[in-house]
CSV table of C-alpha atoms in Angstrom, one decimal:
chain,number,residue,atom,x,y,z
G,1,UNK,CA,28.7,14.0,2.5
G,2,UNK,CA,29.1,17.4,3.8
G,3,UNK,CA,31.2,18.3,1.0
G,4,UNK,CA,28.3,17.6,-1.6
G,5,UNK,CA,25.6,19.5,0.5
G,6,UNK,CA,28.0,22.9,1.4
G,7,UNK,CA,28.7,22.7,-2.7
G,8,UNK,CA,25.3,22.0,-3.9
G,9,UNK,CA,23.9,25.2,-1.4
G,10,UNK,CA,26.7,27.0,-3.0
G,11,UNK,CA,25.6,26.0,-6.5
G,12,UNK,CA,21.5,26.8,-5.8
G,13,UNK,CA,22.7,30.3,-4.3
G,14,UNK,CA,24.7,31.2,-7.1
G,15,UNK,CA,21.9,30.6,-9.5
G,16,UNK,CA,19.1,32.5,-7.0
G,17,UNK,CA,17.7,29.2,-6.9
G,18,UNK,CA,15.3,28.6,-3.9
G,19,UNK,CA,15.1,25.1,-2.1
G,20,UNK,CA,11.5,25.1,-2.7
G,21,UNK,CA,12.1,26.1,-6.0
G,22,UNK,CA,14.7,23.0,-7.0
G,23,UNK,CA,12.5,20.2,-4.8
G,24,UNK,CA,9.3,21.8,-7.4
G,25,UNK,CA,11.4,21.5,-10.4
G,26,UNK,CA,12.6,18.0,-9.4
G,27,UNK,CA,9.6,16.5,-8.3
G,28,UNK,CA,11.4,16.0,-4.8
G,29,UNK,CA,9.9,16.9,-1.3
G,30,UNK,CA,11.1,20.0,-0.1
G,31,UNK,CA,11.5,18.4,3.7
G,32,UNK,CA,13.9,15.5,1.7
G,33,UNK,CA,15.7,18.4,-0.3
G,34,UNK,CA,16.5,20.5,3.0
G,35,UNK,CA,17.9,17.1,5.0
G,36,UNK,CA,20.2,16.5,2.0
G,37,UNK,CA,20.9,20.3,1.5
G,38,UNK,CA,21.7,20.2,5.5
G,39,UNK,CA,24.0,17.5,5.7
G,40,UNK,CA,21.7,15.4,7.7
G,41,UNK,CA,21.0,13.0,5.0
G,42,UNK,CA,23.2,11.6,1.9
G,43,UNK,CA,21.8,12.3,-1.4
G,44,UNK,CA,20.8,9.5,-4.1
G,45,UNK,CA,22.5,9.4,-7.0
G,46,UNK,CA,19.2,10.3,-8.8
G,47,UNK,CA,18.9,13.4,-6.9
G,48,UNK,CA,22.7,14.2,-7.2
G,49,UNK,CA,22.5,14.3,-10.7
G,50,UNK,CA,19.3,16.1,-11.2
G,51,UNK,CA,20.7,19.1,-8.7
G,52,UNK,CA,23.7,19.0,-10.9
G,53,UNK,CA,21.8,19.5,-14.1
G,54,UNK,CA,19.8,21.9,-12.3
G,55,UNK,CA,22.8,24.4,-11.8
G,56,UNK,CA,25.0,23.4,-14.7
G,57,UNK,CA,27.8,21.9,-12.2
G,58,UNK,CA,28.8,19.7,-15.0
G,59,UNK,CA,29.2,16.5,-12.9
G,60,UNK,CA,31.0,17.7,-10.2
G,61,UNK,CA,27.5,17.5,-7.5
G,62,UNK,CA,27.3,14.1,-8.9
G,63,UNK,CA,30.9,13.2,-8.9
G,64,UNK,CA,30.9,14.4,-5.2
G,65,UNK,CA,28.0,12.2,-4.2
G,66,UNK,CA,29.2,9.2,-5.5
G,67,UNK,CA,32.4,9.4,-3.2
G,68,UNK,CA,33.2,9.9,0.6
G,69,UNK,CA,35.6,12.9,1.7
G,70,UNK,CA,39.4,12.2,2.3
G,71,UNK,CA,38.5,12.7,6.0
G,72,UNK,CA,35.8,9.9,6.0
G,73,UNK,CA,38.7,7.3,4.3
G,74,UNK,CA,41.3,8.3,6.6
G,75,UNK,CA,38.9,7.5,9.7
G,76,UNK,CA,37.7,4.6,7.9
G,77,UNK,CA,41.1,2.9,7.4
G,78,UNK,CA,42.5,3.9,10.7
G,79,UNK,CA,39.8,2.3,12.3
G,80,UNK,CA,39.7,-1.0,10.5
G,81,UNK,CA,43.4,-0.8,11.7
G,82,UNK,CA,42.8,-0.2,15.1
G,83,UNK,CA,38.9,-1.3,15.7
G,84,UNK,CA,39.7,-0.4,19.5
G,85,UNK,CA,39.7,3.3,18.7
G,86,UNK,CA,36.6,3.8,16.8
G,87,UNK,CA,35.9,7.3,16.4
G,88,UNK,CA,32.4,9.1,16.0
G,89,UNK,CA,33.8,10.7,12.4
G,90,UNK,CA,34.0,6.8,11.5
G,91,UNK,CA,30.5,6.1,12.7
G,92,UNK,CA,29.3,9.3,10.9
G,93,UNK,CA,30.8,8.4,7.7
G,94,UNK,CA,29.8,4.2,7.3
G,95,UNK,CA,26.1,5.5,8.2
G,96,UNK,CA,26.2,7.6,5.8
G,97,UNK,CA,27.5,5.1,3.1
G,98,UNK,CA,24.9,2.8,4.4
G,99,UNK,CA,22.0,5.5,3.9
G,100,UNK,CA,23.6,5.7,-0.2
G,101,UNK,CA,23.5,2.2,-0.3
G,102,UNK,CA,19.8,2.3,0.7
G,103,UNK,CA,18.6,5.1,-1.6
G,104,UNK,CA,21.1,2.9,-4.5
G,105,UNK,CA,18.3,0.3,-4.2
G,106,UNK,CA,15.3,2.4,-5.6
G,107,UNK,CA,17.8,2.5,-8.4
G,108,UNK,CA,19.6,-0.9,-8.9
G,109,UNK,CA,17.8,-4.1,-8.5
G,110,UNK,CA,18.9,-5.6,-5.4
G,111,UNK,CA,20.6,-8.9,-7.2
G,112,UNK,CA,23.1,-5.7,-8.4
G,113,UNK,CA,23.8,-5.1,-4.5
G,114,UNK,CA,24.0,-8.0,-2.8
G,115,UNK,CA,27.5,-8.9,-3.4
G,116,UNK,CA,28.8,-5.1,-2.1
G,117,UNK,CA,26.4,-4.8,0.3
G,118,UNK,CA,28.0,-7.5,1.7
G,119,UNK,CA,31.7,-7.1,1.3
G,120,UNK,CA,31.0,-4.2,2.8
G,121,UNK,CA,29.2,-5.7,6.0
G,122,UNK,CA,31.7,-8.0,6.7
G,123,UNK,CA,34.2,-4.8,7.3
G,124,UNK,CA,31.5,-3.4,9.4
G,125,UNK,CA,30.9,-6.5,11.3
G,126,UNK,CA,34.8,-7.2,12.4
G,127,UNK,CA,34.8,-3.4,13.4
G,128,UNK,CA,31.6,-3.9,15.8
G,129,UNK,CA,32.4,-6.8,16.9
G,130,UNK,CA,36.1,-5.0,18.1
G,131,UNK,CA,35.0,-1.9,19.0
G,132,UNK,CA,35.5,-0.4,22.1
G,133,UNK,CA,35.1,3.2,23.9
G,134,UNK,CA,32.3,5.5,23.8
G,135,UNK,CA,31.3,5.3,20.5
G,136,UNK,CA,31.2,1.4,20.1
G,137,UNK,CA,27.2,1.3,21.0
G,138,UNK,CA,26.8,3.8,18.2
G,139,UNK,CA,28.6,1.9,15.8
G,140,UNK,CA,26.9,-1.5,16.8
G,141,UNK,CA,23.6,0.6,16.2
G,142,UNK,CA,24.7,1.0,12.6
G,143,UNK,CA,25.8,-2.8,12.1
G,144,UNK,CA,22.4,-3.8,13.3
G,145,UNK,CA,20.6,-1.9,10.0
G,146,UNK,CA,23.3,-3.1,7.7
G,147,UNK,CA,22.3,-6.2,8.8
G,148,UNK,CA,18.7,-5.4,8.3
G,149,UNK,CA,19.2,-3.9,4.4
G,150,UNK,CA,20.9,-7.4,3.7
G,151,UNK,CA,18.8,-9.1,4.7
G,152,UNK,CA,15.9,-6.6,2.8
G,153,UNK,CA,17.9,-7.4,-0.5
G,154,UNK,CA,17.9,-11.1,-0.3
G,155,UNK,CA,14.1,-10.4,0.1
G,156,UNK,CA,14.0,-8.3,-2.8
G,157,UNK,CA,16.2,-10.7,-4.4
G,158,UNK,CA,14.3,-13.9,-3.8
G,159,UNK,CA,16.9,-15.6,-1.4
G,160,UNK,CA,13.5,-16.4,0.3
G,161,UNK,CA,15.8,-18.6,3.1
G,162,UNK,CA,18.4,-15.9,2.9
G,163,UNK,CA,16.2,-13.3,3.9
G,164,UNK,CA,14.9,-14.7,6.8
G,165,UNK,CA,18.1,-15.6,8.4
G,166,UNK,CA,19.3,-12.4,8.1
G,167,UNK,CA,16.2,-10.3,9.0
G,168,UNK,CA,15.8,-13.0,12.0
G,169,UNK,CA,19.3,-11.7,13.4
G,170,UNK,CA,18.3,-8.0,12.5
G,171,UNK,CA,15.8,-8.3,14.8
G,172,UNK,CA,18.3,-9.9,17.7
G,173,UNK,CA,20.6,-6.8,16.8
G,174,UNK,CA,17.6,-4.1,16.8
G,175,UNK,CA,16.7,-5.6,20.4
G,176,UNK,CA,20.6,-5.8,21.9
G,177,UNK,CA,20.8,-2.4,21.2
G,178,UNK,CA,17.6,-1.3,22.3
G,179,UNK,CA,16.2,-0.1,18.9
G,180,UNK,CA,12.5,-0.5,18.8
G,181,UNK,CA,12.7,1.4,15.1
G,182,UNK,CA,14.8,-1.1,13.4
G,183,UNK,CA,12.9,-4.3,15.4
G,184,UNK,CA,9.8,-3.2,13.4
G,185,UNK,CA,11.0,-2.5,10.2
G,186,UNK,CA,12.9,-6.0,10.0
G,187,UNK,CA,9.9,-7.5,11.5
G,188,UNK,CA,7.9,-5.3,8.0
G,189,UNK,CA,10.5,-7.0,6.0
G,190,UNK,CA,9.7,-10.5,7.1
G,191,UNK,CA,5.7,-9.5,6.0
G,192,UNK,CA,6.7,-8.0,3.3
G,193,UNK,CA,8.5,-11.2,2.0
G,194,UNK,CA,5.3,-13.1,3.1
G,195,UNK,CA,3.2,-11.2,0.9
G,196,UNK,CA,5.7,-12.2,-2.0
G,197,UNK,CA,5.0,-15.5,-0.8
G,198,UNK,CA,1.7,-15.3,-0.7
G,199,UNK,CA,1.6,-16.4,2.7
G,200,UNK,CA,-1.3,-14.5,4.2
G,201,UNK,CA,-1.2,-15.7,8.3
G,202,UNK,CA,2.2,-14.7,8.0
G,203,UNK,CA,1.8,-11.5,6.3
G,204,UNK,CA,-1.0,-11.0,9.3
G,205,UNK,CA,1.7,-12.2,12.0
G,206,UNK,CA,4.9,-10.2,10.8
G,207,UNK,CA,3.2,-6.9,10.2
G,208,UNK,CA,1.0,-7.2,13.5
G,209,UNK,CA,4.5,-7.9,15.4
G,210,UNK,CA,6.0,-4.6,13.6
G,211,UNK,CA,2.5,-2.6,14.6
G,212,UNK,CA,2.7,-4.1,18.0
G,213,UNK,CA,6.9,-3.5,18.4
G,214,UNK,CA,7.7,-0.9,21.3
G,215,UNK,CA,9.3,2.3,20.7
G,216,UNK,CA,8.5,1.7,16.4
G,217,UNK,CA,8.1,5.0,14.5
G,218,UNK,CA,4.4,6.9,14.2
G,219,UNK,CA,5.0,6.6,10.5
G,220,UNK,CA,5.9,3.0,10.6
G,221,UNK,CA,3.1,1.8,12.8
G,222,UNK,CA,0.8,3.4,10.1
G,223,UNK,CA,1.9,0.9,7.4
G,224,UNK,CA,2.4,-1.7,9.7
G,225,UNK,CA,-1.3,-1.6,10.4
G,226,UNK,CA,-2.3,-0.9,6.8
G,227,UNK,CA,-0.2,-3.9,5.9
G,228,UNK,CA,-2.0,-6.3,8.2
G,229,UNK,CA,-5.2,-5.4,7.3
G,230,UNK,CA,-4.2,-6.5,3.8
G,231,UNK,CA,-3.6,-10.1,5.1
G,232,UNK,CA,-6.5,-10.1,6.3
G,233,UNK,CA,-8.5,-9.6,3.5
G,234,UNK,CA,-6.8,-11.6,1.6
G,235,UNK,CA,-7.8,-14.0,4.8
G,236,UNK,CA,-11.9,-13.0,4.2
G,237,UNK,CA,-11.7,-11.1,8.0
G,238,UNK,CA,-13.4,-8.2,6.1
G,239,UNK,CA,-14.3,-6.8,9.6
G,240,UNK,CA,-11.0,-7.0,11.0
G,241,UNK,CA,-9.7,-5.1,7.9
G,242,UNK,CA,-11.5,-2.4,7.9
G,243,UNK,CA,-10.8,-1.7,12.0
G,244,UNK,CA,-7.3,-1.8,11.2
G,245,UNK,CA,-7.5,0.3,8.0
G,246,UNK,CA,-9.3,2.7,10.4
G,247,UNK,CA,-6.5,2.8,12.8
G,248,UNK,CA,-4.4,3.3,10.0
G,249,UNK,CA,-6.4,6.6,9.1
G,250,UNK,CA,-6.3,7.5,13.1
G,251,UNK,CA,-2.5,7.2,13.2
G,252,UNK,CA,-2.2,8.9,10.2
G,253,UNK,CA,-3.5,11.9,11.6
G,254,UNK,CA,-1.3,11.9,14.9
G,255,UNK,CA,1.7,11.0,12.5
G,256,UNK,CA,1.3,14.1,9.8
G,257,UNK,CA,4.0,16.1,11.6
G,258,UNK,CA,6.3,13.2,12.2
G,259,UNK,CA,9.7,12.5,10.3
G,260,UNK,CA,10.4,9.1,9.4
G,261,UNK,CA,13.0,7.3,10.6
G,262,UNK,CA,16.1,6.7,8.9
G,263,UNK,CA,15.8,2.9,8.5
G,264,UNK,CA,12.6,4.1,7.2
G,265,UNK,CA,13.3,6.9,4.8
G,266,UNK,CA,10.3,6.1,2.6
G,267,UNK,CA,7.6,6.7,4.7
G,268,UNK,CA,5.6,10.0,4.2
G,269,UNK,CA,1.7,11.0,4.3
G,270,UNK,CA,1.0,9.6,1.2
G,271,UNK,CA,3.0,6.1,1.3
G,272,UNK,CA,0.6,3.7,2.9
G,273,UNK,CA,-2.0,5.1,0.1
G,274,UNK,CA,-0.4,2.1,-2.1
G,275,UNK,CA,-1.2,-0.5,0.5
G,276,UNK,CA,-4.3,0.9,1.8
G,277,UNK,CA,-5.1,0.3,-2.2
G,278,UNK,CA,-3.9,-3.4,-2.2
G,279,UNK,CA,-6.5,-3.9,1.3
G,280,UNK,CA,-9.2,-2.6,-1.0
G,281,UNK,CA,-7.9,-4.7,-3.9
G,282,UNK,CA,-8.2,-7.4,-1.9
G,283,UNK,CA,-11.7,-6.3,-0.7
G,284,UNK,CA,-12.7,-6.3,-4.6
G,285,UNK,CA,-13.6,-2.5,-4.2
G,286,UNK,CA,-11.5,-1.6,-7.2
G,287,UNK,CA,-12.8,2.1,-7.5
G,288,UNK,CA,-11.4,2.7,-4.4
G,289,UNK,CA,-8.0,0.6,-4.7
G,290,UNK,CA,-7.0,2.5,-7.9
G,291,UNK,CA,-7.3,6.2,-6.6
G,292,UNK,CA,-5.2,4.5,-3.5
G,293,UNK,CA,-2.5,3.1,-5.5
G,294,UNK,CA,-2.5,6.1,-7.9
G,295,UNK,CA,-1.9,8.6,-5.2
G,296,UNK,CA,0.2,6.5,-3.6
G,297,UNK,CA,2.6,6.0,-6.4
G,298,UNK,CA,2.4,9.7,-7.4
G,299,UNK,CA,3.4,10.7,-3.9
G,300,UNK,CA,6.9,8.6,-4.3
G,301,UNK,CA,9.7,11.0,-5.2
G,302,UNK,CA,10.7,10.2,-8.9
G,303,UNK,CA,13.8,8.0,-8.1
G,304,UNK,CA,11.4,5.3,-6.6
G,305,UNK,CA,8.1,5.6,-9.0
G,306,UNK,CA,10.2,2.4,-11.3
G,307,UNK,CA,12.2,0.9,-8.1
G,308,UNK,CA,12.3,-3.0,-8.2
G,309,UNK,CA,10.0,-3.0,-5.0
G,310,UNK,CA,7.2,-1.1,-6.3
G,311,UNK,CA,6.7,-3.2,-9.0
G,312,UNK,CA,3.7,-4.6,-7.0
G,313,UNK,CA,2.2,-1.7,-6.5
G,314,UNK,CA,2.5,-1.1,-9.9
G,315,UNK,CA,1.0,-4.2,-11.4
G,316,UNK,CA,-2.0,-3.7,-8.6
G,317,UNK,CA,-3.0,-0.7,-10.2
G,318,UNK,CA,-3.3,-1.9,-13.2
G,319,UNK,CA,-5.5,-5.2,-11.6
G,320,UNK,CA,-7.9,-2.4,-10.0
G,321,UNK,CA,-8.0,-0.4,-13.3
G,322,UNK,CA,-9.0,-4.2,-15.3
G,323,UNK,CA,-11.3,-5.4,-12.9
């Protein structure tokens, strides 16, 4: 994606546009804006297009966003040729098409997805499996999330057995290569598929296991314990809410100056405001759920305020604002 971000900072310096000045026009944060405009992160194809707009590139930021470079096919092919000599150009470039594929969700429901998604696991899967050399650990790193955003669609998606399959052997993969990050987050997906179930012990049991998961993110352990404290309100442990929700608010704190992972892109400051507002929706203290879930929704960059998974959020606000 280096191509899109060199033309893009090209583009924005052309037009004596500052980044602070293109993340406040597009409703973006300024920290997301710079990773992009670095190279360090892959643009959505919401973000693509609204920086094209922006400078008048007349489709070519988008069209560049929407496709790897001829370098990144060339390493790709060559290596699903020879898996043996895996390069880190090759690592480089499938993370990267597995961070578009990610963003692609707050887009695209996830029933759209699943079927490339997967197609494009299974190449990803046969070159871990064969890889070899230095860069083999790196690329089994990457084949452990892919694994985890499957099995996150087939949550999304319903494929309620599905899902848990696959986020079972995301977490097998997380802990083989020593990832403590993507443990907890497919240990979050399994809650988050138990609060679709309605399941409250298990929405209590997976998001205390994600809290609890060594090396997980500052940001992550923030939701996780937010999360928990939901199920167990919805349990009646009003007491045991309320301590969690005020670990939540101490973690916060410590994780203000924290980046989020990138298995966890989502997470800022302001995310766990939506299910801090579902614990005190829970609680019945609909005052304070609404301005939760408001701010909350209104700190999601535009691309995810309509994604299929904040539909919940979504429809709780509107329960707080009835009630």
């Amino acid at each position: 994606m280096s191509d899109f971000a060199e033309r893009a900072r090209a583009d924005l310096d052309e037009c004596d546009i500052s980044l602070r000045a293109a993340a406040r026009t597009m409703h973006i944060d300024p920290g997301h804006l710079s990773r992009v405009l670095s190279g360090k992160r892959p643009p959505t194809p919401h973000l693509a297009e609204a920086l094209d707009g922006l400078v008048g590139a007349e489709g070519a930021l988008a069209d560049l966003a929407a496709t790897l470079n001829e370098d990144d096919r060339g390493r790709i092919a060559r290596s699903v040729a020879e898996p043996a000599r895996v390069d880190l150009g090759t690592v480089h470039a499938l993370a990267d098409v597995l961070a578009a594929q990610r963003r692609l969700d707050d887009t695209l429901p996830a029933t759209a997805m699943l079927s490339g998604t997967s197609a494009q696991w299974e190449t990803v899967e046969r070159l871990a499996r064969d890889a070899r050399g230095p860069h083999a650990d790196a690329l089994r790193e990457v084949a452990a999330e892919w694994v985890q955003f499957v099995g996150w669609l087939h949550a999304e998606a319903r494929n309620d057995a599905d899902a848990v399959r696959w986020l079972t052997e995301a977490q097998d993969r997380a802990d083989d290569v020593g990832s403590g990050e993507l443990a907890a987050q497919a240990a979050n997906f399994k809650g988050y598929l138990a609060r679709r179930q309605g399941r409250p012990r298990a929405i209590v049991r997976w998001f205390s296991a994600a809290y609890y998961t060594p090396g997980a993110a500052p940001l992550q352990r923030v939701g996780d314990a937010v999360q928990a404290a939901h199920g167990y309100a919805l349990l009646g442990e009003r007491d045991t809410a309320r301590r969690l929700l005020g670990e939540a608010s101490d973690l916060a704190d410590a994780a203000a100056d924290t980046e989020a992972p990138g298995t966890a892109y989502w997470l800022s400051p302001t995310f766990s405001r939506m299910g801090m507002g579902l614990v005190h929706l829970a609680l019945d203290e609909h005052a304070e759920a609404a301005a939760n879930l408001r701010a909350g929704l209104d700190g999601l960059p535009l691309e995810q305020r309509c994604a299929e998974w904040s539909r919940e959020y979504r429809d709780a606000l509107e329960e707080a604002r009835a009630a």
